[in-house]
Amino acid sequence: MTKPNTNKVQALIMNNYLLSASLIYILSSFLLKGINFITTPIYTRVMSVEEYGTVSTAVSVTSFIAIFICLQISGSINTAKVEYEGDSFKGYINHITIFAFIVAILWAVPLGLVGNQITSFMSLDNILIIPIIVSAIGTCFVNIYSMYVIALKRPKSKAIFSLIYSIMMVGVCLPAVILANFHKDYARLFGIALVNLCVICFVLIKIKEDTKHITRSMEDFKKDIKFGLGISIPLIPHLFANLINNQVDRVFIVRLLGQEQVGIYSAAYSLGMAGLAFTDAFIMAWNPWYFEKTKNGYNKEINLIAKSVLLLLSFLFSIVILLAPEVLSIIAPSSYSSAKYCVVAVAYGVFFQTLYRFPLGYETCKKNTKYTALCTIITAGVNIGLNAILIPLMGIFGAAIATTISYVVLFGLHDFIARKIIKYYNISIKSYVPSILIITFAVIVSCFAMDMLLARIIGLCILLPAILVMITRIRR
């Protein structure tokens, strides 16, 4: 029997950017999710359900503010990498980083003045507006640095940055929560803000250091900001509507059911989103590779990779779906057990969120994102309407169903735009179908056998060889 040539395998990985970057991003995502998986059971047991819900609500408010506070300037970085080369690109990064900091400080003042109204609406204490604003600014700087190193195709730098960021979060927040005698939610939120403050300082210093040898004029600054805002401003309605899809359920739950139910739902939602660790890792590597392959017309290769990866992702999501009760019992105490059906529904919806990123990538590649915001706004409207109807009827499970339907609609709209309006979309519908069938099968088995672990394990055992056979046939 011939032994595998290790050197050839290593050469294949090193010479294939998509493969090597994906492996690095997946490894880092696995480590990050591992950290989250370990700490979540601690937080859910040390904090009360209401305190856990308060943190989740505050994080949701932070996410909304983060969209506006730096005008989403980080969203221009990928496009800027195509337009700018070498030192010009680094100079561009320096300019938008300075601009983001100035805009963030200007935003912080009026936000602080209206903070009482924001926190009161979300049933939060007024003092929490301080860590919310600091964390929102920190999120923007995390995005700027992340997109910067991704655009430069430095997956190791991105992985190290993310890992250190997560370790700092645990190192600061967990001791603070454990040591706090009361208001453990305050301890965690102010801990998050402290870490984000450190990140803001790091990014400002690091970008300045990377660009200290570059001299650019005020005219270049104005030109760069004009270019960046031309791309980032149109993204704000899209991202805002997309965040509504992700977070509006918590708003309805906290208003209709209270912080305790937010805590239970948030634990289920976090578990349902677990598959995104692999999705996000792949998309980081996929987008630069896909843009290049699309430009050169390698459509067959694109479909081969897309179909294979989606089958693998569908299996990973299926593991979450089929083992939802058991995994939920690990990450949270029995008081959260009522959310097991929510995990299944959220995971199914999140898989369609994964699918929508493919046509969205095509829209971005073709520099035709004028329909992007419209699709997301329509989906957000559907989500709001469904939450308003289903939560009073079905509680937190109604929120999970609304999430699922909304993501299916989001995928359908973007695929229609890419295929019928922009046209010549180079990923076939056939590339989606097998993975959709796989995960739908997992949902059906899980729902009908929620209290029968053996039946769900048998379902997993059926899926794995089926997926391997499909991938083998694709490769041929």
Coordinates of C-alpha atoms in Angstrom, one line a residue:
M1 CA 0.0 0.0 0.0
T2 CA 1.4 3.4 -1.0
K3 CA 1.8 5.9 1.7
P4 CA 0.4 9.4 1.2
N5 CA 3.0 11.9 0.1
T6 CA 2.9 14.4 3.0
N7 CA 4.9 17.0 1.1
K8 CA 2.4 17.0 -1.7
V9 CA -0.5 17.4 0.7
Q10 CA 1.3 20.3 2.4
A11 CA 2.1 21.9 -1.0
L12 CA -1.5 21.6 -2.1
I13 CA -2.7 23.3 1.1
M14 CA -0.1 26.1 0.9
N15 CA -0.6 26.8 -2.8
N16 CA -4.4 26.7 -2.6
Y17 CA -5.5 30.0 -0.9
L18 CA -9.1 29.0 -0.6
L19 CA -8.2 25.6 1.1
S20 CA -5.4 27.0 3.3
A21 CA -7.4 30.1 4.4
S22 CA -10.5 28.0 5.0
L23 CA -8.6 25.6 7.2
I24 CA -7.1 28.4 9.3
Y25 CA -10.5 30.2 9.6
I26 CA -12.2 27.0 10.5
L27 CA -9.6 26.1 13.1
S28 CA -9.8 29.6 14.7
S29 CA -13.6 29.5 14.6
F30 CA -13.5 26.0 16.3
L31 CA -11.3 27.4 19.0
L32 CA -13.5 30.5 19.5
K33 CA -16.7 28.4 19.6
G34 CA -14.9 26.0 22.0
I35 CA -14.2 28.9 24.3
N36 CA -17.9 30.0 24.1
F37 CA -19.1 26.4 24.6
I38 CA -17.0 26.1 27.7
T39 CA -18.0 29.5 29.2
T40 CA -21.7 29.6 28.3
P41 CA -22.6 26.8 30.8
I42 CA -20.7 28.8 33.5
Y43 CA -22.5 32.1 32.7
T44 CA -26.0 30.4 32.6
R45 CA -25.4 28.8 36.0
V46 CA -23.6 31.7 37.8
M47 CA -26.0 34.4 36.5
S48 CA -29.8 34.3 36.9
V49 CA -31.9 33.8 33.8
E50 CA -33.0 37.4 34.1
E51 CA -29.4 38.7 34.3
Y52 CA -28.5 36.5 31.3
G53 CA -31.4 38.0 29.5
T54 CA -30.3 41.6 30.4
V55 CA -26.9 40.9 28.9
S56 CA -28.4 39.6 25.7
T57 CA -30.7 42.6 25.4
A58 CA -27.8 45.0 25.9
V59 CA -25.7 43.2 23.3
S60 CA -28.7 43.5 20.9
V61 CA -28.8 47.3 21.5
T62 CA -25.0 47.5 21.0
S63 CA -25.4 45.7 17.6
F64 CA -27.9 48.3 16.4
I65 CA -25.8 51.3 17.5
A66 CA -22.7 49.7 15.9
I67 CA -24.3 49.9 12.5
F68 CA -24.5 53.7 12.6
I69 CA -21.8 54.9 14.9
C70 CA -18.9 54.6 12.3
L71 CA -21.2 54.8 9.2
Q72 CA -20.2 51.2 8.4
I73 CA -17.0 52.4 6.8
S74 CA -15.4 49.0 7.2
G75 CA -17.8 47.7 4.5
S76 CA -15.8 49.5 1.9
I77 CA -12.5 47.7 2.5
N78 CA -13.0 44.7 0.2
T79 CA -13.9 46.9 -2.7
A80 CA -11.1 49.4 -1.9
K81 CA -8.6 46.5 -2.2
V82 CA -9.7 46.1 -5.8
E83 CA -9.3 49.8 -6.6
Y84 CA -6.2 50.6 -4.6
E85 CA -2.8 48.8 -4.7
G86 CA 0.1 48.5 -2.3
D87 CA 0.7 51.5 -0.1
S88 CA -2.3 53.3 -1.5
F89 CA -4.5 50.6 0.0
K90 CA -2.8 50.9 3.4
G91 CA -3.1 54.7 3.2
Y92 CA -6.8 54.2 2.6
I93 CA -7.1 52.0 5.7
N94 CA -5.3 54.7 7.8
H95 CA -7.7 57.4 6.5
I96 CA -10.9 55.5 7.2
T97 CA -9.7 54.4 10.6
I98 CA -9.1 58.1 11.6
F99 CA -12.5 59.0 10.1
A100 CA -14.2 56.2 12.0
F101 CA -12.8 57.4 15.3
I102 CA -13.8 61.0 14.8
V103 CA -17.3 60.0 13.7
A104 CA -17.7 57.6 16.6
I105 CA -16.8 60.4 19.1
L106 CA -19.2 62.8 17.5
W107 CA -22.0 60.1 17.6
A108 CA -21.3 59.2 21.3
V109 CA -22.4 62.7 22.6
P110 CA -26.0 62.7 21.2
L111 CA -26.3 59.0 22.0
G112 CA -25.3 59.7 25.6
L113 CA -28.0 62.4 25.8
V114 CA -30.8 60.2 24.5
G115 CA -29.4 57.1 26.3
N116 CA -32.2 57.1 28.9
Q117 CA -34.9 56.7 26.2
I118 CA -33.0 53.9 24.6
T119 CA -32.4 51.9 27.8
S120 CA -35.9 52.5 29.1
F121 CA -37.5 51.2 25.9
M122 CA -35.5 48.0 26.2
S123 CA -36.1 47.6 30.0
L124 CA -32.5 48.3 30.9
D125 CA -31.0 50.4 33.6
N126 CA -29.8 53.8 32.4
I127 CA -26.2 53.4 33.4
L128 CA -25.8 50.6 30.9
I129 CA -25.7 53.1 28.0
I130 CA -22.0 53.6 28.9
P131 CA -20.8 50.1 28.1
I132 CA -23.2 49.9 25.2
I133 CA -21.7 52.9 23.4
V134 CA -18.1 51.9 24.2
S135 CA -18.8 48.3 22.9
A136 CA -20.5 49.6 19.8
I137 CA -17.4 51.7 18.9
G138 CA -15.2 48.7 19.7
T139 CA -17.2 46.5 17.3
C140 CA -16.6 49.0 14.5
F141 CA -12.8 48.8 15.1
V142 CA -12.9 45.0 15.3
N143 CA -14.6 45.0 11.9
I144 CA -12.1 47.5 10.4
Y145 CA -9.0 45.5 11.5
S146 CA -10.6 42.1 10.6
M147 CA -11.6 43.3 7.1
Y148 CA -8.1 44.9 6.6
V149 CA -6.2 41.6 7.3
I150 CA -8.8 39.6 5.3
A151 CA -8.4 41.9 2.3
L152 CA -4.6 41.4 2.5
K153 CA -5.1 37.6 2.6
R154 CA -3.6 37.2 6.1
P155 CA -5.8 34.5 7.6
K156 CA -3.3 33.8 10.4
S157 CA -3.4 37.5 11.5
K158 CA -7.2 37.4 11.5
A159 CA -7.2 34.1 13.5
I160 CA -4.8 35.3 16.1
F161 CA -6.6 38.7 16.5
S162 CA -10.0 36.9 17.0
L163 CA -8.5 34.4 19.4
I164 CA -6.8 37.0 21.6
Y165 CA -10.0 39.1 21.5
S166 CA -12.1 36.1 22.8
I167 CA -9.6 35.1 25.4
M168 CA -9.5 38.7 26.7
M169 CA -13.3 38.6 26.9
V170 CA -13.2 35.5 29.0
G171 CA -10.3 36.7 31.1
V172 CA -12.0 39.9 32.0
C173 CA -15.7 39.1 32.1
L174 CA -15.8 35.7 33.7
P175 CA -13.9 36.7 36.9
A176 CA -15.9 39.9 37.1
V177 CA -19.2 37.9 37.0
I178 CA -18.0 35.3 39.5
L179 CA -16.7 37.9 41.9
A180 CA -19.7 40.2 41.7
N181 CA -22.0 39.8 44.7
F182 CA -24.9 41.4 42.8
H183 CA -25.7 42.8 39.4
K184 CA -23.6 40.2 37.6
D185 CA -25.1 41.5 34.3
Y186 CA -23.4 44.9 35.0
A187 CA -20.1 43.1 35.7
R188 CA -20.2 41.3 32.4
L189 CA -21.3 44.3 30.3
F190 CA -18.6 46.7 31.8
G191 CA -16.1 43.9 31.3
I192 CA -17.0 43.7 27.6
A193 CA -16.7 47.5 27.3
L194 CA -13.2 47.4 28.9
V195 CA -12.0 44.8 26.4
N196 CA -13.5 46.8 23.5
L197 CA -11.7 49.9 24.8
C198 CA -8.4 48.0 24.6
V199 CA -9.2 46.9 21.0
I200 CA -9.9 50.5 19.9
C201 CA -6.5 51.6 21.2
F202 CA -4.8 48.5 19.6
V203 CA -6.3 49.1 16.1
L204 CA -5.5 52.8 16.1
I205 CA -1.8 52.1 17.1
K206 CA -1.5 49.1 14.7
I207 CA -2.9 50.9 11.7
K208 CA -0.7 54.0 12.4
E209 CA 2.4 51.7 12.7
D210 CA 1.6 49.9 9.4
T211 CA 1.2 53.2 7.5
K212 CA 3.8 55.4 9.2
H213 CA 6.0 55.3 6.0
I214 CA 3.1 56.5 3.8
T215 CA 2.6 60.2 3.1
R216 CA -0.8 61.2 1.7
S217 CA -2.3 64.6 1.4
M218 CA -5.6 66.1 2.7
E219 CA -7.0 65.8 -0.8
D220 CA -6.2 62.1 -0.7
F221 CA -8.0 61.9 2.7
K222 CA -11.1 63.6 1.2
K223 CA -11.0 61.3 -1.9
D224 CA -10.7 58.2 0.3
I225 CA -13.5 59.1 2.6
K226 CA -15.8 60.0 -0.4
F227 CA -15.0 56.7 -2.0
G228 CA -15.6 54.8 1.3
L229 CA -18.8 56.5 2.1
G230 CA -20.1 55.9 -1.4
I231 CA -19.9 52.2 -0.7
S232 CA -20.6 52.1 3.0
I233 CA -23.7 54.4 3.3
P234 CA -25.9 52.3 1.0
L235 CA -24.9 49.3 3.1
I236 CA -26.5 50.8 6.3
P237 CA -30.2 50.2 5.4
H238 CA -29.2 46.6 4.4
L239 CA -27.3 45.9 7.5
F240 CA -29.9 47.6 9.7
A241 CA -32.7 45.5 8.2
N242 CA -30.5 42.4 8.5
L243 CA -29.9 43.2 12.1
I244 CA -33.6 43.5 12.6
N245 CA -33.9 39.9 11.2
N246 CA -31.3 38.9 13.8
Q247 CA -32.4 40.9 16.8
V248 CA -36.0 42.1 16.6
D249 CA -37.2 38.9 18.2
R250 CA -35.5 39.9 21.4
V251 CA -37.2 43.3 21.3
F252 CA -40.6 41.6 21.0
I253 CA -39.8 39.0 23.7
V254 CA -38.5 41.6 26.2
R255 CA -41.6 43.8 25.6
L256 CA -44.1 41.0 25.7
L257 CA -42.6 38.2 27.8
G258 CA -39.8 39.8 29.9
Q259 CA -36.1 39.5 30.4
E260 CA -36.3 35.9 31.7
Q261 CA -37.7 34.6 28.4
V262 CA -35.1 36.6 26.5
G263 CA -32.4 34.7 28.5
I264 CA -33.9 31.3 27.6
Y265 CA -34.4 32.2 24.0
S266 CA -30.9 33.7 23.7
A267 CA -29.3 30.4 24.9
A268 CA -31.3 28.5 22.3
Y269 CA -30.5 31.1 19.6
S270 CA -26.7 30.9 20.4
L271 CA -26.8 27.1 20.0
G272 CA -28.8 27.4 16.8
M273 CA -26.2 29.7 15.4
A274 CA -23.3 27.3 16.2
G275 CA -23.0 26.3 12.5
L276 CA -22.1 29.9 11.6
A277 CA -18.7 29.2 13.1
F278 CA -17.9 27.1 10.0
T279 CA -20.0 29.3 7.6
D280 CA -18.2 32.5 8.6
A281 CA -14.8 30.8 8.3
F282 CA -15.6 29.6 4.9
I283 CA -17.1 32.9 3.6
M284 CA -14.0 34.8 4.7
A285 CA -11.9 32.7 2.4
W286 CA -14.6 32.2 -0.2
N287 CA -15.2 35.9 -1.1
P288 CA -11.7 36.8 -2.4
W289 CA -11.4 33.5 -4.1
Y290 CA -14.9 33.7 -5.7
F291 CA -14.4 37.2 -7.0
E292 CA -11.2 36.1 -8.7
K293 CA -12.7 32.9 -10.2
T294 CA -15.8 34.8 -11.3
K295 CA -13.6 37.4 -13.0
N296 CA -11.7 34.7 -14.9
G297 CA -14.9 32.7 -15.8
Y298 CA -14.2 29.5 -13.8
N299 CA -17.8 28.7 -13.3
K300 CA -17.6 24.9 -13.2
E301 CA -15.0 25.0 -10.5
I302 CA -17.1 27.5 -8.5
N303 CA -20.1 25.2 -8.6
L304 CA -18.1 22.1 -7.7
I305 CA -16.7 23.8 -4.6
A306 CA -20.0 25.5 -3.6
K307 CA -22.0 22.2 -3.8
S308 CA -19.4 20.2 -1.9
V309 CA -19.0 22.8 0.9
L310 CA -22.7 23.2 1.3
L311 CA -23.2 19.5 1.7
L312 CA -20.6 19.5 4.5
L313 CA -22.1 22.5 6.1
S314 CA -25.6 20.9 5.9
F315 CA -24.2 17.9 7.9
L316 CA -22.7 20.2 10.5
F317 CA -26.0 22.1 10.9
S318 CA -27.7 18.7 11.1
I319 CA -25.6 17.6 14.0
V320 CA -26.8 20.7 15.9
I321 CA -30.4 20.0 14.9
L322 CA -30.5 16.3 15.7
L323 CA -28.6 16.6 19.0
A324 CA -30.3 19.9 20.2
P325 CA -31.8 18.6 23.5
E326 CA -28.5 17.0 24.6
V327 CA -26.3 19.9 23.7
L328 CA -28.7 22.4 25.3
S329 CA -28.6 20.5 28.5
I330 CA -24.8 20.8 28.5
I331 CA -24.7 24.6 27.9
A332 CA -27.6 25.5 30.2
P333 CA -29.4 24.2 33.3
S334 CA -32.8 22.5 33.1
S335 CA -34.6 25.9 33.4
Y336 CA -33.7 26.4 29.7
S337 CA -34.9 23.0 28.4
S338 CA -38.2 24.4 27.0
A339 CA -36.1 26.0 24.2
K340 CA -35.1 22.8 22.5
Y341 CA -37.5 23.2 19.6
C342 CA -36.3 26.8 19.2
V343 CA -32.8 25.5 18.6
V344 CA -34.0 23.3 15.7
A345 CA -36.0 26.1 14.1
V346 CA -33.2 28.7 14.4
A347 CA -30.5 26.3 13.1
Y348 CA -32.7 25.6 10.0
G349 CA -33.2 29.3 9.4
V350 CA -29.6 30.1 9.9
F351 CA -28.7 27.6 7.2
F352 CA -30.7 29.6 4.7
Q353 CA -28.8 32.7 6.0
T354 CA -25.7 30.8 4.9
L355 CA -27.2 30.2 1.4
Y356 CA -28.1 33.9 0.9
R357 CA -24.4 34.9 1.2
F358 CA -23.7 33.2 -2.1
P359 CA -26.0 35.4 -4.3
L360 CA -25.0 38.4 -2.1
G361 CA -21.4 37.7 -3.0
Y362 CA -22.3 37.8 -6.7
E363 CA -24.1 41.1 -6.3
T364 CA -21.0 42.5 -4.6
C365 CA -18.7 41.1 -7.2
K366 CA -20.7 42.7 -10.0
K367 CA -20.8 46.0 -8.0
N368 CA -24.6 45.9 -8.2
T369 CA -25.9 46.2 -4.6
K370 CA -28.7 48.6 -5.2
Y371 CA -31.3 45.8 -4.6
T372 CA -29.5 44.5 -1.5
A373 CA -31.0 46.8 1.0
L374 CA -34.5 46.4 -0.6
C375 CA -34.4 42.6 -0.2
T376 CA -33.3 42.9 3.4
I377 CA -35.9 45.5 4.3
I378 CA -38.6 43.4 2.8
T379 CA -37.4 40.4 4.9
A380 CA -37.2 42.6 8.0
G381 CA -40.8 43.7 7.4
V382 CA -41.8 40.0 7.2
N383 CA -39.9 39.2 10.3
I384 CA -41.5 42.0 12.3
G385 CA -45.0 41.0 11.2
L386 CA -44.4 37.4 12.0
N387 CA -43.0 38.1 15.4
A388 CA -45.9 40.4 16.2
I389 CA -48.4 37.6 15.3
L390 CA -46.5 34.5 16.5
I391 CA -45.0 35.5 19.8
P392 CA -48.3 36.2 21.5
L393 CA -49.6 32.9 20.2
M394 CA -46.6 30.6 20.6
G395 CA -44.1 32.4 22.9
I396 CA -40.4 32.1 22.2
F397 CA -41.0 29.3 19.7
G398 CA -43.0 31.7 17.6
A399 CA -39.9 34.0 17.5
A400 CA -37.9 31.0 16.2
I401 CA -40.4 30.2 13.5
A402 CA -40.4 33.9 12.4
T403 CA -36.6 33.8 12.2
T404 CA -36.7 30.6 10.0
I405 CA -39.3 32.0 7.6
S406 CA -37.5 35.3 7.3
Y407 CA -34.2 33.7 6.4
V408 CA -35.9 31.5 3.7
V409 CA -37.5 34.7 2.2
L410 CA -34.1 36.5 2.4
F411 CA -32.4 33.7 0.5
G412 CA -35.1 33.5 -2.1
L413 CA -35.1 37.3 -2.8
H414 CA -31.4 37.5 -3.2
D415 CA -31.2 34.4 -5.4
F416 CA -33.9 35.9 -7.6
I417 CA -32.1 39.2 -7.9
A418 CA -28.8 37.6 -8.8
R419 CA -30.4 35.1 -11.2
K420 CA -33.1 37.1 -12.9
I421 CA -32.3 40.8 -12.6
I422 CA -28.5 41.0 -12.5
K423 CA -28.4 37.8 -14.6
Y424 CA -25.6 35.3 -15.5
Y425 CA -25.4 34.2 -11.8
N426 CA -22.8 31.5 -11.9
I427 CA -24.0 29.2 -9.1
S428 CA -26.6 26.7 -10.3
I429 CA -29.8 26.0 -8.3
K430 CA -28.7 22.4 -8.5
S431 CA -25.7 23.3 -6.2
Y432 CA -28.2 24.2 -3.4
V433 CA -30.8 21.4 -3.7
P434 CA -28.9 18.5 -2.1
S435 CA -27.9 20.4 1.0
I436 CA -31.4 21.8 1.5
L437 CA -32.8 18.3 1.3
I438 CA -30.2 17.0 3.8
I439 CA -31.0 19.6 6.4
T440 CA -34.8 19.4 5.9
F441 CA -34.5 15.7 6.6
A442 CA -32.7 16.4 9.8
V443 CA -35.4 18.9 10.9
I444 CA -38.2 16.4 10.3
V445 CA -36.4 13.6 12.2
S446 CA -35.6 15.9 15.1
C447 CA -39.1 17.3 15.4
F448 CA -40.8 13.8 15.3
A449 CA -38.2 12.2 17.5
M450 CA -37.3 15.0 20.0
D451 CA -37.5 12.6 22.9
M452 CA -35.9 9.6 21.2
L453 CA -32.2 10.0 21.1
L454 CA -31.6 6.6 19.4
A455 CA -33.8 7.6 16.4
R456 CA -32.0 10.9 16.0
I457 CA -28.6 9.2 16.1
I458 CA -29.8 6.8 13.4
G459 CA -30.8 9.8 11.4
L460 CA -27.2 11.1 11.6
C461 CA -25.8 7.7 10.7
I462 CA -28.0 7.8 7.5
L463 CA -26.9 11.3 6.6
L464 CA -23.1 10.9 6.8
P465 CA -22.7 8.1 4.2
A466 CA -25.3 9.8 1.9
I467 CA -23.3 13.1 2.0
L468 CA -20.0 11.3 1.4
V469 CA -21.5 9.5 -1.7
M470 CA -22.9 12.8 -3.0
I471 CA -19.5 14.6 -2.6
T472 CA -17.7 11.7 -4.3
R473 CA -20.0 11.9 -7.3
I474 CA -19.5 15.6 -7.5
R475 CA -15.7 15.2 -7.6
R476 CA -16.0 12.8 -10.5

